[in-house]
PDB file of C-alpha atoms in Angstrom:
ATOM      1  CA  UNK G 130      24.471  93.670  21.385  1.00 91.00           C
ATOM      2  CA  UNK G 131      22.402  92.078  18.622  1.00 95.00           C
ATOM      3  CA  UNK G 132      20.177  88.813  19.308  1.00 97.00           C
ATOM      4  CA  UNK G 133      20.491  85.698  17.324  1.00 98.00           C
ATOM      5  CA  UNK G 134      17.938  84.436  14.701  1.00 98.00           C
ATOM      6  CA  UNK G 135      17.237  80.614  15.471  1.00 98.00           C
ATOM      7  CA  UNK G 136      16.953  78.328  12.346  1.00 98.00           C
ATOM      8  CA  UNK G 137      14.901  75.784  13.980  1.00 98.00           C
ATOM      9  CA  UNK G 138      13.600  72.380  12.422  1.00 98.00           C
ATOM     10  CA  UNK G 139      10.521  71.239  13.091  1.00 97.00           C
ATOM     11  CA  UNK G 140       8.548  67.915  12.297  1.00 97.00           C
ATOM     12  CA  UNK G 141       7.121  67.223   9.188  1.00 96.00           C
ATOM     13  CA  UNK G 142       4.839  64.653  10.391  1.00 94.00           C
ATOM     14  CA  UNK G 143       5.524  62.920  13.661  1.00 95.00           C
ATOM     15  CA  UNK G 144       5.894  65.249  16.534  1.00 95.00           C
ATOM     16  CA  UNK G 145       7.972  62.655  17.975  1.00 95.00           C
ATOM     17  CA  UNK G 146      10.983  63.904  15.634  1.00 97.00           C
ATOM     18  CA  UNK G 147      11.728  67.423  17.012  1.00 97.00           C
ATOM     19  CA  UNK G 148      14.598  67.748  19.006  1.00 97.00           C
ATOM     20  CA  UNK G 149      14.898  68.575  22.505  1.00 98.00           C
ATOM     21  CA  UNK G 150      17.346  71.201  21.562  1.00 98.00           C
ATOM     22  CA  UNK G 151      14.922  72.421  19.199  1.00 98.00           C
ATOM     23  CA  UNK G 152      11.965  72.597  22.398  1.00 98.00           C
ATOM     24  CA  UNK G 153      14.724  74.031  24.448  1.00 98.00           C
ATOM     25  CA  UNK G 154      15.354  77.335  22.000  1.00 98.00           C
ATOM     26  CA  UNK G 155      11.791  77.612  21.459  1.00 98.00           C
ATOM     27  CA  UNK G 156      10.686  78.052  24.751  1.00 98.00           C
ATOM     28  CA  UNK G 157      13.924  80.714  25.357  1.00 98.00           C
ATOM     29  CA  UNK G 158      13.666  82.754  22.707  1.00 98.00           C
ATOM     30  CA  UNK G 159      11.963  86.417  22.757  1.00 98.00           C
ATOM     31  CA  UNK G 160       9.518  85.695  19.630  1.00 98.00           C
ATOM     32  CA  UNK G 161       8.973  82.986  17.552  1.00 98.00           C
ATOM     33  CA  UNK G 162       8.080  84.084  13.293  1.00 98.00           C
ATOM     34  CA  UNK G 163       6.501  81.429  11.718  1.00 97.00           C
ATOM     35  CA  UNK G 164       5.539  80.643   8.088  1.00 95.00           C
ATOM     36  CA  UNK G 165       1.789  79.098   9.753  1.00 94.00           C
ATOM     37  CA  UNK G 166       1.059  81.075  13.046  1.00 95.00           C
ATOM     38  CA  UNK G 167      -1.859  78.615  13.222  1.00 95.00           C
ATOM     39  CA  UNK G 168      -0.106  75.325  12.641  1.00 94.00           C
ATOM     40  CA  UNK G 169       3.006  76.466  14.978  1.00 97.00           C
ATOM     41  CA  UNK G 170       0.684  77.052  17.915  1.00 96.00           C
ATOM     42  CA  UNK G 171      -0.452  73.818  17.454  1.00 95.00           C
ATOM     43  CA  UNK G 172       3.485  72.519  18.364  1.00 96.00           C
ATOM     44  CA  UNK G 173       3.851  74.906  20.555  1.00 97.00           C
ATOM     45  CA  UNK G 174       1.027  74.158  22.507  1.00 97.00           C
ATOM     46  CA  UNK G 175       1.569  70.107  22.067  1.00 96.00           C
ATOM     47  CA  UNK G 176       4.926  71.214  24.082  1.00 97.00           C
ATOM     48  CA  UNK G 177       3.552  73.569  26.741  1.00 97.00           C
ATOM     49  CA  UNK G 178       5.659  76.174  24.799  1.00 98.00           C
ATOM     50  CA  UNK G 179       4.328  79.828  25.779  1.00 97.00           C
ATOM     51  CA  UNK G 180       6.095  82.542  23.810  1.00 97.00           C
ATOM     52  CA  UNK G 181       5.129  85.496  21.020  1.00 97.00           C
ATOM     53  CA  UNK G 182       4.076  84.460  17.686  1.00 97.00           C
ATOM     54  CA  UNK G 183       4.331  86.780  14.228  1.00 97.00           C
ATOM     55  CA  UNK G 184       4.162  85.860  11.291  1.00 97.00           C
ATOM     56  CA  UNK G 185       7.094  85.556   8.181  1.00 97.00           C
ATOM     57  CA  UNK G 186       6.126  84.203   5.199  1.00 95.00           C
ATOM     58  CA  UNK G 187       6.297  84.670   1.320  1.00 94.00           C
ATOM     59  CA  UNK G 188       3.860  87.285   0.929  1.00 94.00           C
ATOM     60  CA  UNK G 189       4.476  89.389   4.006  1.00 95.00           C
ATOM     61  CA  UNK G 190       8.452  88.460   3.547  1.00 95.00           C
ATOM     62  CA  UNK G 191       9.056  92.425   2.110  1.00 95.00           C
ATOM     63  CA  UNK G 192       7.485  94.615   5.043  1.00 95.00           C
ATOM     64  CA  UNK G 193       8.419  91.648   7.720  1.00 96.00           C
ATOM     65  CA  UNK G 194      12.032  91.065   7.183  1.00 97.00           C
ATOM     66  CA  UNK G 195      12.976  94.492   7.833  1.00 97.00           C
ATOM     67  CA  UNK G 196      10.793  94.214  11.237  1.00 97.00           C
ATOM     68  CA  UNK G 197      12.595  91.312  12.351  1.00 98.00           C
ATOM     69  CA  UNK G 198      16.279  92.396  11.695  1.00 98.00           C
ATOM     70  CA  UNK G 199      15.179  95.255  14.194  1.00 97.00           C
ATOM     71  CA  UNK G 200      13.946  93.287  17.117  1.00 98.00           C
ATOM     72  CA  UNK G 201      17.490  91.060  16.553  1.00 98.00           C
ATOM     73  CA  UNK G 202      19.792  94.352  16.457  1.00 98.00           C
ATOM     74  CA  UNK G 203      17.305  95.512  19.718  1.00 97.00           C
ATOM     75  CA  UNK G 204      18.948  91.955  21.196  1.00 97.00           C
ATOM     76  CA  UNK G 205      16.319  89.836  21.169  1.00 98.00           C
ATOM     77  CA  UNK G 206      16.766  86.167  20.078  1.00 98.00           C
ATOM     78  CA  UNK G 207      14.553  85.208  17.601  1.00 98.00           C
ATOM     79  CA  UNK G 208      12.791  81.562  16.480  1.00 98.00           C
ATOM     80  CA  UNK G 209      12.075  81.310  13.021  1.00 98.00           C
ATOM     81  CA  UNK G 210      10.342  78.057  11.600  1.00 98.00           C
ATOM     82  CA  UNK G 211       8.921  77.326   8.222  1.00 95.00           C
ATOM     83  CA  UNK G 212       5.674  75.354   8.154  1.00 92.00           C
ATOM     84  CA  UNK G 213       7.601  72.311   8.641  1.00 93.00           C
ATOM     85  CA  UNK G 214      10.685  70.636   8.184  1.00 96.00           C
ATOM     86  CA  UNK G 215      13.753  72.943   7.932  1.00 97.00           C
ATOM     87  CA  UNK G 216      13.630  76.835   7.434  1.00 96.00           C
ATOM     88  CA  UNK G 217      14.735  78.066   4.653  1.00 95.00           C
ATOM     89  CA  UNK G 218      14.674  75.456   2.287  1.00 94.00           C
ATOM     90  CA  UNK G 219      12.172  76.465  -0.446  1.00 91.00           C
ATOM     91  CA  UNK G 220      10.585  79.189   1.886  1.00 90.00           C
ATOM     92  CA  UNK G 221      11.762  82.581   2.828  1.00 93.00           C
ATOM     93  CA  UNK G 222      13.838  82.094   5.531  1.00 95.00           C
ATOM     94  CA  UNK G 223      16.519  82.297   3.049  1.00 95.00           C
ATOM     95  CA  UNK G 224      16.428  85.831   2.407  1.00 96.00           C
ATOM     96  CA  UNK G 225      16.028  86.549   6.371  1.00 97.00           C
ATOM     97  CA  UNK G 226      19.656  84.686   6.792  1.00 98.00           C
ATOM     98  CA  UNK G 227      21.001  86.873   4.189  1.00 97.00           C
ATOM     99  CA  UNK G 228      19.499  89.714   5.460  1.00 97.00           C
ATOM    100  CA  UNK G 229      21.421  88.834   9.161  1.00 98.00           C
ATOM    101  CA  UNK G 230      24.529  88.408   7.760  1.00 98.00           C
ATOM    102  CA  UNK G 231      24.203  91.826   6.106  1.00 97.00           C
ATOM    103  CA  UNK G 232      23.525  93.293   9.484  1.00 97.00           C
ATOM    104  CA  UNK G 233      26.024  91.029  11.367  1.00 97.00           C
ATOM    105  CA  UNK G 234      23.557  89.451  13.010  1.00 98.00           C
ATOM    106  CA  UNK G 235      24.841  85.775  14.627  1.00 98.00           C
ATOM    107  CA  UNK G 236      22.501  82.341  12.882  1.00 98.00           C
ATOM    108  CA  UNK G 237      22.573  79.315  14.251  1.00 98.00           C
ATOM    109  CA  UNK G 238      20.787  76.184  12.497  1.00 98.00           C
ATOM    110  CA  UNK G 239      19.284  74.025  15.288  1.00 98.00           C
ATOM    111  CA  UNK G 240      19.180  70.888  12.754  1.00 97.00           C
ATOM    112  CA  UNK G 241      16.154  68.681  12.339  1.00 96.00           C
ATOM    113  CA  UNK G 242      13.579  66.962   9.812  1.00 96.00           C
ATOM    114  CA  UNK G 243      14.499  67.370   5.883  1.00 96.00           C
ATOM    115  CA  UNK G 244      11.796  65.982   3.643  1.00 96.00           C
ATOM    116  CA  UNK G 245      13.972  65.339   0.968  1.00 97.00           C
ATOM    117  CA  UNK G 246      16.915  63.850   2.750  1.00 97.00           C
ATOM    118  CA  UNK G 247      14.262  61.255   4.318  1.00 97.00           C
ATOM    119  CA  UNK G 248      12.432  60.840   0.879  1.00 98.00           C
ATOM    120  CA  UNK G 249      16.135  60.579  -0.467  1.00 98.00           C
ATOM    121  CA  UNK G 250      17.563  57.642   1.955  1.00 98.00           C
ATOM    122  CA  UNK G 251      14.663  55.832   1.841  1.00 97.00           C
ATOM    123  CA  UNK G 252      14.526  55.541  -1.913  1.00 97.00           C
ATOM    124  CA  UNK G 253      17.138  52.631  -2.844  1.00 97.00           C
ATOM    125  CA  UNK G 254      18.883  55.034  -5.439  1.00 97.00           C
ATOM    126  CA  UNK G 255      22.207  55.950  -5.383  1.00 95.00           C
ATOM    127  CA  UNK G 256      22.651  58.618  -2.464  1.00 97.00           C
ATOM    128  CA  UNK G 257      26.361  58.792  -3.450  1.00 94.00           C
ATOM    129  CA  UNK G 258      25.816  61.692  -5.311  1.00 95.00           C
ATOM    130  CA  UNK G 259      22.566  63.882  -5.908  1.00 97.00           C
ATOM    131  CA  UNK G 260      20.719  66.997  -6.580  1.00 97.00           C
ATOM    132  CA  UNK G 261      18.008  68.415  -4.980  1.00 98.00           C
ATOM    133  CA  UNK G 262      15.612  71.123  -6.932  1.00 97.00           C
ATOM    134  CA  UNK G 263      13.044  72.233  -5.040  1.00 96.00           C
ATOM    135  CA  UNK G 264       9.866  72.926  -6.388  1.00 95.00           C
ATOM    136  CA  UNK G 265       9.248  72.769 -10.432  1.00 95.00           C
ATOM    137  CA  UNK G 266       8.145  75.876 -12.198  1.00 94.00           C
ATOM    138  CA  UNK G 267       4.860  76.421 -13.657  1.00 92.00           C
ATOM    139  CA  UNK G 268       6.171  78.140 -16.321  1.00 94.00           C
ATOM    140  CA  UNK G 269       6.070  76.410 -19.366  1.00 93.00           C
ATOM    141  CA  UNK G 270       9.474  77.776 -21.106  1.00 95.00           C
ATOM    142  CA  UNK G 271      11.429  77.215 -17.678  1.00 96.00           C
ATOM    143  CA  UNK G 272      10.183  73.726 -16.843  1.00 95.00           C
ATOM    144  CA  UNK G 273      11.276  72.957 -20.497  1.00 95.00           C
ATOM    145  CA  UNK G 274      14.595  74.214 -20.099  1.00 96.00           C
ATOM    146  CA  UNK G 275      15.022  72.669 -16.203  1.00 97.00           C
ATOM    147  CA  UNK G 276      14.013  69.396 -18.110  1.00 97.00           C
ATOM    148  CA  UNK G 277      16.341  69.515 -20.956  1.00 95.00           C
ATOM    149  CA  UNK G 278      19.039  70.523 -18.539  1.00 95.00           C
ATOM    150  CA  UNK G 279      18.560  67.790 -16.518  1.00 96.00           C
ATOM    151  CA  UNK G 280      18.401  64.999 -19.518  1.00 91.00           C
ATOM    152  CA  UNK G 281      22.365  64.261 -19.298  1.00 88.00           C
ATOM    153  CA  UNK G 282      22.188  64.778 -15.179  1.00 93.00           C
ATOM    154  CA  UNK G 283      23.927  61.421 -13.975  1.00 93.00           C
ATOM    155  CA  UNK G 284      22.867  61.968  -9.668  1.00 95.00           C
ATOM    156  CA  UNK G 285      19.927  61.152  -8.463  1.00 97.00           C
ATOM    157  CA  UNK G 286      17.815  63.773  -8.685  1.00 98.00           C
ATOM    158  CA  UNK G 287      15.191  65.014  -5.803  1.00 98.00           C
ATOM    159  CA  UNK G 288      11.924  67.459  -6.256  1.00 98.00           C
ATOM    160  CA  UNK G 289       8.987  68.512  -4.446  1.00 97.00           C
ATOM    161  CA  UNK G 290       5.615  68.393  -6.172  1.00 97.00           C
ATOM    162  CA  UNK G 291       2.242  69.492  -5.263  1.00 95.00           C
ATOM    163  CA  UNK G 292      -0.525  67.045  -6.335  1.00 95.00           C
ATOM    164  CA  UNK G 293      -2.471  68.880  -8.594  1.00 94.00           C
ATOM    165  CA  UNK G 294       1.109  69.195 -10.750  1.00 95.00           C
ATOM    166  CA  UNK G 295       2.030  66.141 -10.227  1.00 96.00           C
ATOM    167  CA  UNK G 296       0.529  64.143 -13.235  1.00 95.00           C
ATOM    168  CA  UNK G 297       2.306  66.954 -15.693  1.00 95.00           C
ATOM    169  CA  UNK G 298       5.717  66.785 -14.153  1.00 97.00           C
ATOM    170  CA  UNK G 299       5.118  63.037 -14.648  1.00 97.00           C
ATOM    171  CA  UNK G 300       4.443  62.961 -18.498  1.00 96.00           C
ATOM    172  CA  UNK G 301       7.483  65.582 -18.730  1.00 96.00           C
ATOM    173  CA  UNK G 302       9.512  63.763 -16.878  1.00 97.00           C
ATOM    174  CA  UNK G 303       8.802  60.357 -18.979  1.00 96.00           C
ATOM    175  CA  UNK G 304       8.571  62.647 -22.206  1.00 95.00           C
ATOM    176  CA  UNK G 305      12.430  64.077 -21.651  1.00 94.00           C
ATOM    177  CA  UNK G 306      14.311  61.191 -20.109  1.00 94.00           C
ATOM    178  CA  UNK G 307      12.430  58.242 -20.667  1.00 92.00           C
ATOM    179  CA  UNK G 308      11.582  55.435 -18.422  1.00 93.00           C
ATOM    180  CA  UNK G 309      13.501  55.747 -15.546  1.00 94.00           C
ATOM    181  CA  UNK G 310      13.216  54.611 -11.747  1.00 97.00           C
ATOM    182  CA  UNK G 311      11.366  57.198  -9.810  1.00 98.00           C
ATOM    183  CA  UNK G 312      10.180  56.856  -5.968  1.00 98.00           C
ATOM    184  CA  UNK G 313       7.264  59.125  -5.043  1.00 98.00           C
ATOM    185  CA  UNK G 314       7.546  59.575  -1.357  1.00 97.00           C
ATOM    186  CA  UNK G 315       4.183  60.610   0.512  1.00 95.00           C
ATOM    187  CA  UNK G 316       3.318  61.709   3.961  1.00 96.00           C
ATOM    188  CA  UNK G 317       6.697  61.235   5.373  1.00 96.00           C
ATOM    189  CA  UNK G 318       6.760  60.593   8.946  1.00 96.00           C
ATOM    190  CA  UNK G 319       3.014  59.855   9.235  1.00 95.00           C
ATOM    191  CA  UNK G 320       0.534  57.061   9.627  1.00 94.00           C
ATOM    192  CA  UNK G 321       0.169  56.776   5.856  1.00 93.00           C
ATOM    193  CA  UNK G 322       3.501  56.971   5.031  1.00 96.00           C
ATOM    194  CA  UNK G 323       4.168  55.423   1.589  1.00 95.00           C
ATOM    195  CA  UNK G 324       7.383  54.894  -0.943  1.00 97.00           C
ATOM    196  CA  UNK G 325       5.567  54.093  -4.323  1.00 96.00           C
ATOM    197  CA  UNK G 326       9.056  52.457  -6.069  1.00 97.00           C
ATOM    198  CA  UNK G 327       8.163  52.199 -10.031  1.00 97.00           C
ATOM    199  CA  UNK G 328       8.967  53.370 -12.923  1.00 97.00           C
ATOM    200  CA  UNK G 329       8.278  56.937 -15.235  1.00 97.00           C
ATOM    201  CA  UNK G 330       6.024  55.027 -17.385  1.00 96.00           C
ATOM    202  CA  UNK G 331       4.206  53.034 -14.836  1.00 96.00           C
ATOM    203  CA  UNK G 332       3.570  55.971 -12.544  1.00 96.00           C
ATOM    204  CA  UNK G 333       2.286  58.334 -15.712  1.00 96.00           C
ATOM    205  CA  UNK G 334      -0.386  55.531 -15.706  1.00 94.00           C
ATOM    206  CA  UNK G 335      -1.310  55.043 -12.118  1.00 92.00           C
ATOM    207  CA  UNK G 336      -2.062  58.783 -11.599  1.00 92.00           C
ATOM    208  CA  UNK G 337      -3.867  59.647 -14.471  1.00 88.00           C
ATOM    209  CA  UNK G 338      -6.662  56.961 -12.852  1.00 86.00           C
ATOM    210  CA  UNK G 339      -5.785  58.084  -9.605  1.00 86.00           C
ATOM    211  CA  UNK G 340      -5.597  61.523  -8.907  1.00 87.00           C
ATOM    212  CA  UNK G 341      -3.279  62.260  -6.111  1.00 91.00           C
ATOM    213  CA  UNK G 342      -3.673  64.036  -2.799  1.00 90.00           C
ATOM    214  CA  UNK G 343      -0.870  65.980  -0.498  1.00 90.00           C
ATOM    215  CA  UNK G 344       2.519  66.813  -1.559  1.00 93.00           C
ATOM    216  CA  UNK G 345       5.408  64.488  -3.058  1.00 97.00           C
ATOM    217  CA  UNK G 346       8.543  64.074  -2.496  1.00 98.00           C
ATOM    218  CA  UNK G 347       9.785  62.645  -6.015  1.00 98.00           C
ATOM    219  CA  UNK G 348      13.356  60.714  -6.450  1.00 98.00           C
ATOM    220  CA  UNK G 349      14.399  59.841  -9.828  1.00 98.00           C
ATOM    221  CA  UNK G 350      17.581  57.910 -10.668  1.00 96.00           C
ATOM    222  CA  UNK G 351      19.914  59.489 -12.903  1.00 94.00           C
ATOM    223  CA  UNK G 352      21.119  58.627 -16.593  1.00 89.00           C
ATOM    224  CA  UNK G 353      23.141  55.793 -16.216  1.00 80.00           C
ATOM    225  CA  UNK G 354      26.504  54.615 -17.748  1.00 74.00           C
ATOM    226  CA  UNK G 355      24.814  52.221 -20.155  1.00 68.00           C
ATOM    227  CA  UNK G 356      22.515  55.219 -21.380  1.00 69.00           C
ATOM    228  CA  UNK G 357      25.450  57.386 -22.202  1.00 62.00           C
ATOM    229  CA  UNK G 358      27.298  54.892 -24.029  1.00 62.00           C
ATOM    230  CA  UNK G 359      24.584  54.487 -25.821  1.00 61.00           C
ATOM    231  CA  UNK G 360      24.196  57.620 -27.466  1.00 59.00           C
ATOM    232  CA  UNK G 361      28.166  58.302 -27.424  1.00 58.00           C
ATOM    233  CA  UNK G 362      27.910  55.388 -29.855  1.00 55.00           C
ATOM    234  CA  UNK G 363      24.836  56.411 -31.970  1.00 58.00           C
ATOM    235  CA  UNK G 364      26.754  59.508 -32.408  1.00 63.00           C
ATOM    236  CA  UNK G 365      29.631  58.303 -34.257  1.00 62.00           C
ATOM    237  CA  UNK G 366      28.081  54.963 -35.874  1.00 62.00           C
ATOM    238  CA  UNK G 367      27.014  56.616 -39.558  1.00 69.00           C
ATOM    239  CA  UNK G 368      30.714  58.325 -39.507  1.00 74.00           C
ATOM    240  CA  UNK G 369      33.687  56.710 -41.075  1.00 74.00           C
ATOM    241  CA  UNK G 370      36.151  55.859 -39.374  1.00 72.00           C
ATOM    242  CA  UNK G 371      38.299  59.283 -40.120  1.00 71.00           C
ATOM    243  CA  UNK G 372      35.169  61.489 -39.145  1.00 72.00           C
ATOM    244  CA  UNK G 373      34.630  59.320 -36.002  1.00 79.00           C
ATOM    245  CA  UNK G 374      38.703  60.392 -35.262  1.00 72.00           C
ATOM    246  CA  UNK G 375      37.983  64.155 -35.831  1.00 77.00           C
ATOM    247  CA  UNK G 376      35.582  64.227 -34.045  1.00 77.00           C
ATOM    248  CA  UNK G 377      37.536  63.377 -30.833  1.00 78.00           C
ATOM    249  CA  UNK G 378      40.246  65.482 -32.051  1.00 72.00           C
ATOM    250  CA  UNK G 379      37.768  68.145 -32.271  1.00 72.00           C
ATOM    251  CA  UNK G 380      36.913  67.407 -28.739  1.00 78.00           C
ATOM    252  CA  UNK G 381      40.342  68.786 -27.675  1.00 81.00           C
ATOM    253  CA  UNK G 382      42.177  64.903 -27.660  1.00 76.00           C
ATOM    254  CA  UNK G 383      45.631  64.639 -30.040  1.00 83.00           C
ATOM    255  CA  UNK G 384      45.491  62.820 -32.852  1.00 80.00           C
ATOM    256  CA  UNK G 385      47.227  59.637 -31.137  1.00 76.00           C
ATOM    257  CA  UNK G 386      44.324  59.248 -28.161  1.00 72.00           C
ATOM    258  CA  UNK G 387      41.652  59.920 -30.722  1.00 70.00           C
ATOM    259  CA  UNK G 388      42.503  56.948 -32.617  1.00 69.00           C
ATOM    260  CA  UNK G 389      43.075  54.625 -29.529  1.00 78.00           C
ATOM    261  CA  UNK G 390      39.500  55.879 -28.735  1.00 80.00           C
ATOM    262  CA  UNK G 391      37.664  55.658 -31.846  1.00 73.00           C
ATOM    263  CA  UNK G 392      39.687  51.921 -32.080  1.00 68.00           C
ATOM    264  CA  UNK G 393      38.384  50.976 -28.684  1.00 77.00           C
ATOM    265  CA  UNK G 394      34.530  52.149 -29.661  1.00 75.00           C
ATOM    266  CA  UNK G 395      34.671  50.422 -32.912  1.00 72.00           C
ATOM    267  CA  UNK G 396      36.319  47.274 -31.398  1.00 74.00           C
ATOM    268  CA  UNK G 397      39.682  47.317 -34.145  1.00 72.00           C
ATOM    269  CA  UNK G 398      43.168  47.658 -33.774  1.00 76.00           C
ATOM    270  CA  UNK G 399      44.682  51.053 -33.255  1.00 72.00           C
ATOM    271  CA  UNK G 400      47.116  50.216 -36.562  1.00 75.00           C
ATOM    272  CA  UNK G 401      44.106  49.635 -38.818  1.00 62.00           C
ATOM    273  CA  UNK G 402      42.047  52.648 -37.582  1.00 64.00           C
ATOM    274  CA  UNK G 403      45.572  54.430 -38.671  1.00 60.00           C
ATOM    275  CA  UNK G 404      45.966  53.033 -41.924  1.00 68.00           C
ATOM    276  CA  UNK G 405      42.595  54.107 -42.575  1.00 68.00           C
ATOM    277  CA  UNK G 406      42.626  57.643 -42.133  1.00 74.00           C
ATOM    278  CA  UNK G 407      46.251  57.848 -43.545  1.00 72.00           C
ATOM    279  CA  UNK G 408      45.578  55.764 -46.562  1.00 61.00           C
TER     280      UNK G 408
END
């Protein structure tokens, strides 16, 4: 009988916030595969935790995997825990849970510390609805693209950065959307734990005097209501008033809701927007 692979949440700051579930599995599992050997002895050995250690991380992910999913369909129950926080959220544990279910092989999450959900309910922006993406490319043609994709993106939006990036995701970020709120979260969980609340603008300023140190967590508000009636009305002010009509129609509306639109946007009565465009 296969062994189960352990998706097990660690602190990202505060030892204080693993679980005791979490210490429980740790100490009964057959081998523990980290993403930091070094820093997960450290835990373990803060708990009195004695198992194996190996290691599982991006650049050993190809050979390792494959060594892992045979110790689980040997039956042994396996640990795995990225270098904090939860596995397989921007590390490879994802393609070691894909790799299970391929092979049948039973994951359970043992739930924990999420940088981004603390970064994100900390904030003050709207956690209604949001979208979290990770880290930002380095790639010039693909951060372009992310940040063009993400101009109209109404949810609060949620990315890691690493400080010697940060001051370039910063201009982007001011450069594509304009000034919006952002929060830049920093050493969650720890002594120094900060939540700088400001704005693009203000924070393209403040780090290109003070160059950062650690990793962010970086929550920006999303394009509000007012925004997109803005440009929904810069759109269709230098049309006439039958242009401004097609162009809803166009849009897939009938003729009859187009001109109740384009009457409410222009602030006149449906019957004179209708004379208009039937002479």
């Amino acid at each position: 009988m296969a062994g189960t692979l352990y998706l097990c949440a660690t602190p990202i700051g505060n030892l204080e916030d693993i679980t005791y579930r979490c210490v429980r599995i740790l100490g009964e599992v057959d081998l523990i595969a980290a993403e930091d050997t070094r820093r997960t002895l450290g835990l373990l050995n803060h708990f009195g935790i004695e198992k194996p250690l190996t290691s599982y991380f991006e650049h050993n992910k190809a050979e390792k995997g494959p060594y892992l999913i045979g110790k689980l369909l040997e039956g042994q129950n396996i640990a795995l825990v990225s270098d904090a926080g939860t596995p397989a959220i921007c590390d490879p544990g994802e393609g070691l849970v894909k790799m299970c279910i391929e092979n049948n092989i039973t994951v359970v999450p043992v739930p924990g510390a999420v940088a981004f959900v603390n970064a994100l309910i900390s904030s003050g922006l709207s956690t209604v609805k949001f979208v979290f993406e990770g880290f930002i490319s380095k790639n010039k043609r693909v951060r372009t693209e992310l940040f063009e994709r993400l101009s109209g993106e109404t949810r609060t939006m949620i990315f890691y950065e690493a400080p010697h990036k940060l001051q370039a995701t910063l201009e982007d970020m001011y450069k594509y959307w304009g000034d919006r709120k952002i929060v830049l979260c920093h050493e969650l969980t720890k002594i120094h734990e900060e939540f700088i609340r400001t704005t693009l603008s203000q924070a393209v300023n403040v780090y290109a005097e003070n160059p950062p140190k650690g990793e962010f967590v970086l929550v920006v508000e999303g394009k509000s209501e007012d925004e997109i009636e803005s440009e929904e009305k810069e759109e269709w002010l230098n049309l006439s008033i039958a242009e401004h009509v097609e162009m809803h129609v166009a849009e897939g509306m009938s003729e009859k809701d187009a001109i109740k639109l384009a009457a409410k946007e222009r602030g006149m009565r449906k019957q004179d927007v209708y004379k208009e465009i039937k002479g």
